[in-house]
Short mmCIF file of C-alpha atoms in Angstrom, two decimals:
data_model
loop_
_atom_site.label_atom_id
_atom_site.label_comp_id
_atom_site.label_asym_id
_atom_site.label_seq_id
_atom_site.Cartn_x
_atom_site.Cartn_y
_atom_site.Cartn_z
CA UNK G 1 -2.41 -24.62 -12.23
CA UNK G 2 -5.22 -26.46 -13.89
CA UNK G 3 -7.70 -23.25 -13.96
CA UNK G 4 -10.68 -25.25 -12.37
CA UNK G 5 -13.02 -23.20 -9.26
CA UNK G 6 -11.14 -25.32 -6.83
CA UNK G 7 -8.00 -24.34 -7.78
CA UNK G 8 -8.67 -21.02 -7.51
CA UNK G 9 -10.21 -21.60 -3.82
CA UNK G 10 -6.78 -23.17 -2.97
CA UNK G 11 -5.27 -20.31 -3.82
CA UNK G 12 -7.55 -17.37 -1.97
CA UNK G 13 -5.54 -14.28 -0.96
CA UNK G 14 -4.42 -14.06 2.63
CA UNK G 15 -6.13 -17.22 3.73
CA UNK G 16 -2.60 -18.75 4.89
CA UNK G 17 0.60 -17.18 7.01
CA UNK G 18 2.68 -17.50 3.75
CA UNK G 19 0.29 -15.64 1.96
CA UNK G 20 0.01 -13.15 4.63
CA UNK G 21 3.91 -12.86 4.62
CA UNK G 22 3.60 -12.72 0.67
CA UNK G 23 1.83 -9.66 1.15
CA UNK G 24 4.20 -8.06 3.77
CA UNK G 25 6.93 -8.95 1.26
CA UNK G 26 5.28 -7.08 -1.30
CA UNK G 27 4.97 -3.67 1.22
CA UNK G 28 8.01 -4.24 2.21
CA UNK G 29 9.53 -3.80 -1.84
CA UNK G 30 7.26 -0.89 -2.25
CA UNK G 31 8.72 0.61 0.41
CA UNK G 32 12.35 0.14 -1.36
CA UNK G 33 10.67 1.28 -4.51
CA UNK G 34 9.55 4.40 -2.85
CA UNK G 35 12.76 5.25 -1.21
CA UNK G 36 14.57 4.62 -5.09
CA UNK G 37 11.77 7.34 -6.23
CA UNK G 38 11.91 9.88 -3.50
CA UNK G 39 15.86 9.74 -3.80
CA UNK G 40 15.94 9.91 -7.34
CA UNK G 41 13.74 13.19 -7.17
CA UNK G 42 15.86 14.47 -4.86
CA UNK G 43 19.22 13.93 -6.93
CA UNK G 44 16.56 15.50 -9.62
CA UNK G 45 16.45 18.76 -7.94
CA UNK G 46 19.56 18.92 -6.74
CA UNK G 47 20.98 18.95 -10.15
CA UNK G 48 18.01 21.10 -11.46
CA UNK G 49 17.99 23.57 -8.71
CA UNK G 50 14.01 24.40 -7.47
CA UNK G 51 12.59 22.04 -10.09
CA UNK G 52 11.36 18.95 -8.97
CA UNK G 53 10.02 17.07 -5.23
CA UNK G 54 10.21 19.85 -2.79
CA UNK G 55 11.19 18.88 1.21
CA UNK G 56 7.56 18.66 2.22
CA UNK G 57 7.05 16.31 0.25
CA UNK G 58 10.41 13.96 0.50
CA UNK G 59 9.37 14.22 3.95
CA UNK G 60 6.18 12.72 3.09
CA UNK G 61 7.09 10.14 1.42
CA UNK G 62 10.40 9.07 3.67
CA UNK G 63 7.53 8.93 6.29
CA UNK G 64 4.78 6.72 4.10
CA UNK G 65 8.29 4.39 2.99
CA UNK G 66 8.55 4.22 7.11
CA UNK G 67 4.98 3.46 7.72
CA UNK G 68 5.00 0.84 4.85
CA UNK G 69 7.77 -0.89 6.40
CA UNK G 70 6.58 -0.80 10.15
CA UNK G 71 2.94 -2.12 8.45
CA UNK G 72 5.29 -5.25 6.95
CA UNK G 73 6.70 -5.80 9.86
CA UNK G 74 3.79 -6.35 11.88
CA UNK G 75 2.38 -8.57 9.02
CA UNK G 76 5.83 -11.08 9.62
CA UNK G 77 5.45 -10.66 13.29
CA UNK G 78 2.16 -12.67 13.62
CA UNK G 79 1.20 -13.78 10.08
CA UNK G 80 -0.54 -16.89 11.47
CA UNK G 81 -2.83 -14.23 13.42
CA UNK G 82 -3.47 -12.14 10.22
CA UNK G 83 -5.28 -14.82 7.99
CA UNK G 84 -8.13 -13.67 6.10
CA UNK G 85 -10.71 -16.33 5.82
CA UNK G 86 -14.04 -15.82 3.04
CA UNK G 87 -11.76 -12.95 1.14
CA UNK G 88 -12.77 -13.85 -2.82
CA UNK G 89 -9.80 -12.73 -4.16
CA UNK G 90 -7.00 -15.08 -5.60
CA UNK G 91 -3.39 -14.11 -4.07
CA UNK G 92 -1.77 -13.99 -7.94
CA UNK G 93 -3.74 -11.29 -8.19
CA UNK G 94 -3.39 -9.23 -4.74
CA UNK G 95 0.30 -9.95 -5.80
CA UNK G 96 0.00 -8.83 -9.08
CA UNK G 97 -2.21 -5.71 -8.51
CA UNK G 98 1.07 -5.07 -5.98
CA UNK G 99 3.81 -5.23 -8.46
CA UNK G 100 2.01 -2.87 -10.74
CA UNK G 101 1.85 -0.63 -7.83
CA UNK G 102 5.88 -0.61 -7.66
CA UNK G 103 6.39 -0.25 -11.50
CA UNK G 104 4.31 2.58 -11.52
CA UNK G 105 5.90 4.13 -8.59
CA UNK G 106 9.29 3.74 -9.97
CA UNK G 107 8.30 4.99 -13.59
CA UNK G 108 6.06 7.83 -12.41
CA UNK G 109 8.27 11.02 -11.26
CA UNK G 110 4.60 12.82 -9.86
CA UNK G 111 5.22 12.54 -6.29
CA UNK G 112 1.49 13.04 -5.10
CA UNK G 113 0.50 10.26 -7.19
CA UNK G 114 3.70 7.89 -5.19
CA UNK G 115 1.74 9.71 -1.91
CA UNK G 116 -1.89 8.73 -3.26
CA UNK G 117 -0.22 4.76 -3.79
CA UNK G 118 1.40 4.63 -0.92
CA UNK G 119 -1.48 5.89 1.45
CA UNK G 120 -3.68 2.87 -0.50
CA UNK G 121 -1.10 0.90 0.22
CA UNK G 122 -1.25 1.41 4.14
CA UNK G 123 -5.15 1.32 3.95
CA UNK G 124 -4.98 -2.14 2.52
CA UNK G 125 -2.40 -2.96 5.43
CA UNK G 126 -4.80 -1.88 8.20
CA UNK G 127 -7.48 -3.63 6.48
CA UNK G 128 -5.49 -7.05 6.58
CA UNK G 129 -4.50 -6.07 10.31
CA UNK G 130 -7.90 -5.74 10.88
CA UNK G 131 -9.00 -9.06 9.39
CA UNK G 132 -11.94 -7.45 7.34
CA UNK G 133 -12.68 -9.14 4.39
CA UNK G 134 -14.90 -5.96 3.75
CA UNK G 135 -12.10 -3.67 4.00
CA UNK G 136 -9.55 -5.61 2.10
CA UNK G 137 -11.61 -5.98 -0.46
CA UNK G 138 -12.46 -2.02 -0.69
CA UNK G 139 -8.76 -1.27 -0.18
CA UNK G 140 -7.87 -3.33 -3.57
CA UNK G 141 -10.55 -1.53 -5.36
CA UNK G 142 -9.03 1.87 -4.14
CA UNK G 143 -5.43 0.88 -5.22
CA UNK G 144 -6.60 0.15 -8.58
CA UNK G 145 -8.60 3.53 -8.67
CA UNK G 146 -5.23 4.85 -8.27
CA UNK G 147 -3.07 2.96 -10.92
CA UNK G 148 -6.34 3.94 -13.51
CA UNK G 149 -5.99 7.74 -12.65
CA UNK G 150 -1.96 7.15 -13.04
CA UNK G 151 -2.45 5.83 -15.95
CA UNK G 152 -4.89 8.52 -17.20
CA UNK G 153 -2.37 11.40 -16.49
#
Protein backbone atom coordinates (compact mmCIF):
# COMPACT_ATOMS: atom_id res chain seq x y z
CA UNK A 1 0.00 0.00 0.00
CA UNK A 2 1.90 3.01 -1.16
CA UNK A 3 -0.81 5.66 0.28
CA UNK A 4 -1.03 7.61 -3.12
CA UNK A 5 -5.04 8.84 -4.45
CA UNK A 6 -4.83 5.98 -6.84
CA UNK A 7 -4.29 3.54 -4.50
CA UNK A 8 -6.95 4.41 -2.59
CA UNK A 9 -9.33 4.40 -5.85
CA UNK A 10 -8.14 0.75 -6.34
CA UNK A 11 -9.31 -0.02 -3.29
CA UNK A 12 -13.09 1.71 -3.19
CA UNK A 13 -15.58 -0.19 -1.01
CA UNK A 14 -17.95 -2.53 -2.76
CA UNK A 15 -16.79 -1.69 -6.22
CA UNK A 16 -15.82 -5.54 -6.85
CA UNK A 17 -17.76 -9.11 -6.03
CA UNK A 18 -14.93 -9.86 -3.48
CA UNK A 19 -15.49 -6.80 -1.86
CA UNK A 20 -19.12 -7.26 -1.91
CA UNK A 21 -18.58 -10.82 -0.40
CA UNK A 22 -16.06 -9.06 2.10
CA UNK A 23 -18.89 -7.28 3.33
CA UNK A 24 -21.35 -10.26 3.58
CA UNK A 25 -18.50 -11.95 5.47
CA UNK A 26 -18.41 -9.28 7.85
CA UNK A 27 -22.60 -9.56 8.52
CA UNK A 28 -22.29 -12.80 8.51
CA UNK A 29 -19.57 -12.65 11.89
CA UNK A 30 -21.79 -10.10 13.42
CA UNK A 31 -24.38 -12.27 13.27
CA UNK A 32 -22.15 -15.01 15.27
CA UNK A 33 -21.14 -12.18 17.51
CA UNK A 34 -24.70 -11.42 18.26
CA UNK A 35 -25.80 -14.91 18.88
CA UNK A 36 -22.38 -15.21 21.50
CA UNK A 37 -24.07 -11.92 23.19
CA UNK A 38 -27.70 -12.78 23.27
CA UNK A 39 -26.64 -16.33 24.69
CA UNK A 40 -24.35 -15.07 27.07
CA UNK A 41 -27.21 -12.76 28.52
CA UNK A 42 -29.29 -15.43 28.65
CA UNK A 43 -26.86 -17.83 30.71
CA UNK A 44 -26.66 -14.21 32.62
CA UNK A 45 -30.13 -14.38 33.79
CA UNK A 46 -30.47 -17.68 34.18
CA UNK A 47 -27.91 -17.72 36.85
CA UNK A 48 -29.11 -14.28 38.17
CA UNK A 49 -32.74 -15.01 38.14
CA UNK A 50 -34.92 -11.70 36.60
CA UNK A 51 -31.74 -9.67 36.14
CA UNK A 52 -30.54 -9.28 32.87
CA UNK A 53 -31.99 -9.64 28.74
CA UNK A 54 -35.59 -10.42 29.19
CA UNK A 55 -37.42 -12.90 26.30
CA UNK A 56 -38.64 -9.95 24.29
CA UNK A 57 -35.74 -9.00 23.73
CA UNK A 58 -33.59 -12.45 23.07
CA UNK A 59 -36.32 -12.73 20.70
CA UNK A 60 -35.28 -9.63 19.14
CA UNK A 61 -32.14 -10.13 18.71
CA UNK A 62 -32.27 -14.12 17.65
CA UNK A 63 -34.49 -12.47 14.92
CA UNK A 64 -31.96 -9.36 13.85
CA UNK A 65 -28.89 -12.43 14.11
CA UNK A 66 -31.51 -14.21 11.46
CA UNK A 67 -32.07 -11.22 9.35
CA UNK A 68 -28.25 -10.46 9.36
CA UNK A 69 -27.55 -13.77 8.10
CA UNK A 70 -30.38 -14.05 5.39
CA UNK A 71 -28.98 -10.20 4.32
CA UNK A 72 -25.30 -12.15 3.88
CA UNK A 73 -26.61 -14.59 2.12
CA UNK A 74 -28.14 -12.71 -0.52
CA UNK A 75 -24.90 -10.58 -0.72
CA UNK A 76 -22.86 -14.26 -1.69
CA UNK A 77 -25.73 -15.22 -3.86
CA UNK A 78 -25.15 -12.52 -6.57
CA UNK A 79 -22.14 -10.45 -5.42
CA UNK A 80 -21.21 -9.68 -9.05
CA UNK A 81 -24.85 -8.01 -9.19
CA UNK A 82 -24.28 -6.01 -5.92
CA UNK A 83 -21.22 -3.80 -6.98
CA UNK A 84 -21.29 -0.35 -5.93
CA UNK A 85 -19.71 1.86 -8.47
CA UNK A 86 -18.82 6.02 -7.46
CA UNK A 87 -19.13 4.92 -3.49
CA UNK A 88 -16.00 7.22 -1.95
CA UNK A 89 -15.32 5.09 0.68
CA UNK A 90 -12.15 2.79 0.89
CA UNK A 91 -13.19 -1.00 1.81
CA UNK A 92 -10.33 -1.05 4.89
CA UNK A 93 -12.46 1.15 6.27
CA UNK A 94 -16.20 -0.24 5.63
CA UNK A 95 -14.26 -3.32 7.04
CA UNK A 96 -12.89 -1.72 9.80
CA UNK A 97 -15.92 0.44 10.87
CA UNK A 98 -17.46 -3.45 10.81
CA UNK A 99 -15.14 -5.07 13.18
CA UNK A 100 -15.61 -2.32 15.67
CA UNK A 101 -19.21 -3.01 15.33
CA UNK A 102 -18.57 -6.79 16.58
CA UNK A 103 -16.13 -5.80 19.45
CA UNK A 104 -18.52 -3.58 20.73
CA UNK A 105 -21.31 -5.96 20.49
CA UNK A 106 -19.45 -8.62 22.23
CA UNK A 107 -18.07 -6.24 25.06
CA UNK A 108 -21.32 -4.30 25.54
CA UNK A 109 -23.94 -6.42 27.77
CA UNK A 110 -26.87 -3.37 26.91
CA UNK A 111 -28.97 -5.29 24.66
CA UNK A 112 -30.84 -2.24 22.99
CA UNK A 113 -27.64 -0.84 22.05
CA UNK A 114 -26.70 -4.79 20.21
CA UNK A 115 -30.60 -4.01 18.73
CA UNK A 116 -29.66 -0.25 17.69
CA UNK A 117 -26.17 -2.02 15.83
CA UNK A 118 -27.72 -4.60 14.45
CA UNK A 119 -30.77 -2.68 12.86
CA UNK A 120 -27.72 -0.25 11.26
CA UNK A 121 -26.32 -3.11 10.29
CA UNK A 122 -29.37 -4.36 8.11
CA UNK A 123 -29.92 -0.71 6.86
CA UNK A 124 -26.45 -0.70 5.42
CA UNK A 125 -27.36 -4.24 3.87
CA UNK A 126 -30.45 -2.95 2.06
CA UNK A 127 -28.56 -0.01 1.03
CA UNK A 128 -25.82 -2.26 -0.75
CA UNK A 129 -28.85 -4.45 -2.10
CA UNK A 130 -30.12 -1.48 -3.37
CA UNK A 131 -26.97 -0.27 -5.10
CA UNK A 132 -27.28 3.37 -3.67
CA UNK A 133 -24.21 4.96 -3.22
CA UNK A 134 -26.46 7.59 -1.34
CA UNK A 135 -27.73 5.16 1.03
CA UNK A 136 -24.57 3.30 1.74
CA UNK A 137 -22.97 6.11 2.42
CA UNK A 138 -25.78 7.40 5.04
CA UNK A 139 -25.96 3.88 6.47
CA UNK A 140 -22.03 4.09 7.49
CA UNK A 141 -22.61 7.42 8.98
CA UNK A 142 -25.56 5.93 11.09
CA UNK A 143 -23.44 2.90 12.28
CA UNK A 144 -20.86 5.15 13.52
CA UNK A 145 -23.58 7.39 15.26
CA UNK A 146 -24.15 4.27 17.05
CA UNK A 147 -20.60 3.06 18.14
CA UNK A 148 -20.16 7.13 19.38
CA UNK A 149 -23.38 6.90 21.60
CA UNK A 150 -21.93 3.26 22.78
CA UNK A 151 -19.11 4.65 23.54
CA UNK A 152 -20.64 7.65 25.40
CA UNK A 153 -22.69 5.36 27.79
Amino acid sequence: MDGSPGSERREAALSSAMRVEQLADSLSQAAVTLHGAVMRAIRKRASQGENGISLSQAHAVFALEVALRQQANQLYADAAGHTVVGLDTAQRQLSGLLDTVRLSIARNDDVRQWISLATSLLHLGSSVLAGSPERILASVGKVRERLQEMAQD
